[in-house]
C-alpha positions as YAML, in Angstrom:
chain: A
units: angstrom
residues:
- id: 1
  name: UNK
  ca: [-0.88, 15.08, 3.37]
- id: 2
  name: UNK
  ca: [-0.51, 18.47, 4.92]
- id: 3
  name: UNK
  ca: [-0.09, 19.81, 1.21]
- id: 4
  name: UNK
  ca: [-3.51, 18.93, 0.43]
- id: 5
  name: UNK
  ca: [-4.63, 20.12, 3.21]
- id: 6
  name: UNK
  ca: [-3.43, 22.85, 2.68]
- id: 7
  name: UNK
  ca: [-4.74, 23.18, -0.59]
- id: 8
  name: UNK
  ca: [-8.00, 22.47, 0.47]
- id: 9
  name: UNK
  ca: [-7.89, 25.36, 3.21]
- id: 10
  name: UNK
  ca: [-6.85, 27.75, 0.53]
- id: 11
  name: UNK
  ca: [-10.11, 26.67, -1.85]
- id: 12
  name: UNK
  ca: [-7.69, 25.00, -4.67]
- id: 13
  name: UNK
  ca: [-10.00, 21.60, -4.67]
- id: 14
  name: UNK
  ca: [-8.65, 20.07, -7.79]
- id: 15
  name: UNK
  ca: [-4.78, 20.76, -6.37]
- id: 16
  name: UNK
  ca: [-5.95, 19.36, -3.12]
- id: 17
  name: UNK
  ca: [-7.27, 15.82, -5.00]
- id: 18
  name: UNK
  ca: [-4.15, 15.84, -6.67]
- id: 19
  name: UNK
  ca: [-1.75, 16.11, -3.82]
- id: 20
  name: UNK
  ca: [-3.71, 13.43, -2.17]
- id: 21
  name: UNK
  ca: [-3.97, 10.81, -4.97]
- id: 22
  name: UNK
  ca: [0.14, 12.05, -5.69]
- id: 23
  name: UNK
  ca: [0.65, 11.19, -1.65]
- id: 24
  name: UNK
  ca: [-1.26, 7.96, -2.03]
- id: 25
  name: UNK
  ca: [1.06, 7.07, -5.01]
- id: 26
  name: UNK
  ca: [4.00, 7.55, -3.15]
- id: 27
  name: UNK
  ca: [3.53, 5.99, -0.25]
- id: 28
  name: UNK
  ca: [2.59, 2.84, -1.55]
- id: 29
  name: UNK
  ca: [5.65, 2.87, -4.06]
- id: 30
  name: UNK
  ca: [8.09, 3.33, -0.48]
- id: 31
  name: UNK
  ca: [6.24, 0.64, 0.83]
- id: 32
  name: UNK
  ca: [4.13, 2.84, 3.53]
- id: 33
  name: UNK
  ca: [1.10, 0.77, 3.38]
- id: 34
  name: UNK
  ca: [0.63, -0.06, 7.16]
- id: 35
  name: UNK
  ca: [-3.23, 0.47, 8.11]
- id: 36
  name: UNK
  ca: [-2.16, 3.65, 10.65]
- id: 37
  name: UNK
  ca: [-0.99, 5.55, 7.68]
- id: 38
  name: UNK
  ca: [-3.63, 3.96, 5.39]
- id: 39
  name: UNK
  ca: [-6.05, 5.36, 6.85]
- id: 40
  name: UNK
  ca: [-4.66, 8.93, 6.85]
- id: 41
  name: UNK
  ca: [-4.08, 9.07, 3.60]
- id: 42
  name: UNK
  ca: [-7.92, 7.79, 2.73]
- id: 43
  name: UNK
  ca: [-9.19, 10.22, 5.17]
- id: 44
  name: UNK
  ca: [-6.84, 12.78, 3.26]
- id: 45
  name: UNK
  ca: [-7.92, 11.53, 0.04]
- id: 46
  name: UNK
  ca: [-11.56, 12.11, 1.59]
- id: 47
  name: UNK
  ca: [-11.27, 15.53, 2.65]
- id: 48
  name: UNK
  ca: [-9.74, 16.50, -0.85]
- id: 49
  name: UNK
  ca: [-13.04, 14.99, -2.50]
- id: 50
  name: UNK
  ca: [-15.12, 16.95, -0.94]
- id: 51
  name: UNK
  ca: [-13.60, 20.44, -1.90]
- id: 52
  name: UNK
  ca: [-14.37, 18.97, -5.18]
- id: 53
  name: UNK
  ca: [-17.72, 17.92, -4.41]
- id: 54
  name: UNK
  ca: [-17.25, 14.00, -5.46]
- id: 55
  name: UNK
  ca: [-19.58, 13.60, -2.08]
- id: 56
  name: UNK
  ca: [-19.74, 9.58, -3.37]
- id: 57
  name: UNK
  ca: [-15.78, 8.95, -3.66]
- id: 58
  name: UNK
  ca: [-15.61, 11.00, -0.57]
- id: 59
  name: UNK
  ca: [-17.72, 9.05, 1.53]
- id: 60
  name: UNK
  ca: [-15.83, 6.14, 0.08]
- id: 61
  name: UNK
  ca: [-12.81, 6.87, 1.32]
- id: 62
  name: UNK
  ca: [-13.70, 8.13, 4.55]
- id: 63
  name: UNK
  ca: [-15.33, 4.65, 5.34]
- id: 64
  name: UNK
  ca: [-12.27, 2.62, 4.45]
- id: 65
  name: UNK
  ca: [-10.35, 5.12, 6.47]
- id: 66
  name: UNK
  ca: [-12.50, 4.77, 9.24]
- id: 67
  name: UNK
  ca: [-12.65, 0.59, 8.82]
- id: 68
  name: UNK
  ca: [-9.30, 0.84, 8.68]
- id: 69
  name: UNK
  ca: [-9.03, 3.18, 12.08]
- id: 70
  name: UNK
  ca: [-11.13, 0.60, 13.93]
- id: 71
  name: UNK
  ca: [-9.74, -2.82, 13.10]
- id: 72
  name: UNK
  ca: [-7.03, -1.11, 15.56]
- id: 73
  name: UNK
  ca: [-8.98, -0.67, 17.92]
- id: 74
  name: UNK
  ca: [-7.90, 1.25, 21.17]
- id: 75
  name: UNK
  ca: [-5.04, 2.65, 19.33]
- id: 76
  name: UNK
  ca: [-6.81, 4.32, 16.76]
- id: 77
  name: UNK
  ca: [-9.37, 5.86, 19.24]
- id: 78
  name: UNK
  ca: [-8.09, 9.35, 18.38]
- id: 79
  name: UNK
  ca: [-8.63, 8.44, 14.88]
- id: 80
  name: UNK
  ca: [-12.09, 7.44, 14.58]
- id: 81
  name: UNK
  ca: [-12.97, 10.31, 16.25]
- id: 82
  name: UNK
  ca: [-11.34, 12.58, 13.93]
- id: 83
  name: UNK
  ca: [-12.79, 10.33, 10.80]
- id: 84
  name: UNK
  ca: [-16.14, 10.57, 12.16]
- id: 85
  name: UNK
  ca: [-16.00, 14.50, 12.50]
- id: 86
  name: UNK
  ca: [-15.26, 14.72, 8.89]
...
């Protein structure tokens, strides 16, 4: 996650979409597939379309991050907001 971020920050879109869709992969091959950390990695996923302009996929993701974020409710509070601001 912070890899593509960091990416991202430094302009490298396609590396950024990579480490996401990489991060993605992994997790769900360990078996990190709760909703919490879902979501992160959709909203990660998100971000990293944008820098390559897939504004579709991007919303996309965001969404089911942000479904994801609110089926918890209180607990993802923090969350949403940060899903929404992206």
């Amino acid at each position: 996650s912070q890899l593509s971020v960091e990416l991202r920050n430094a302009h490298d879109g396609q590396g950024a979409l990579a480490a996401a869709r990489r991060m993605i992969e992994l997790r769900e091959a360990a078996g990190a597939g709760d909703a919490a950390t879902r979501a992160d990695s959709l909203n990660t996923l998100g971000l990293a379309l944008t820098a390559v302009e897939d504004f579709d996929g991007a919303r996309d993701a965001l969404l089911e991050s942000l479904r994801l974020r609110r089926a918890r409710g209180a607990e993802g509070a923090d969350d949403i907001a940060s899903t929404l601001l992206n």
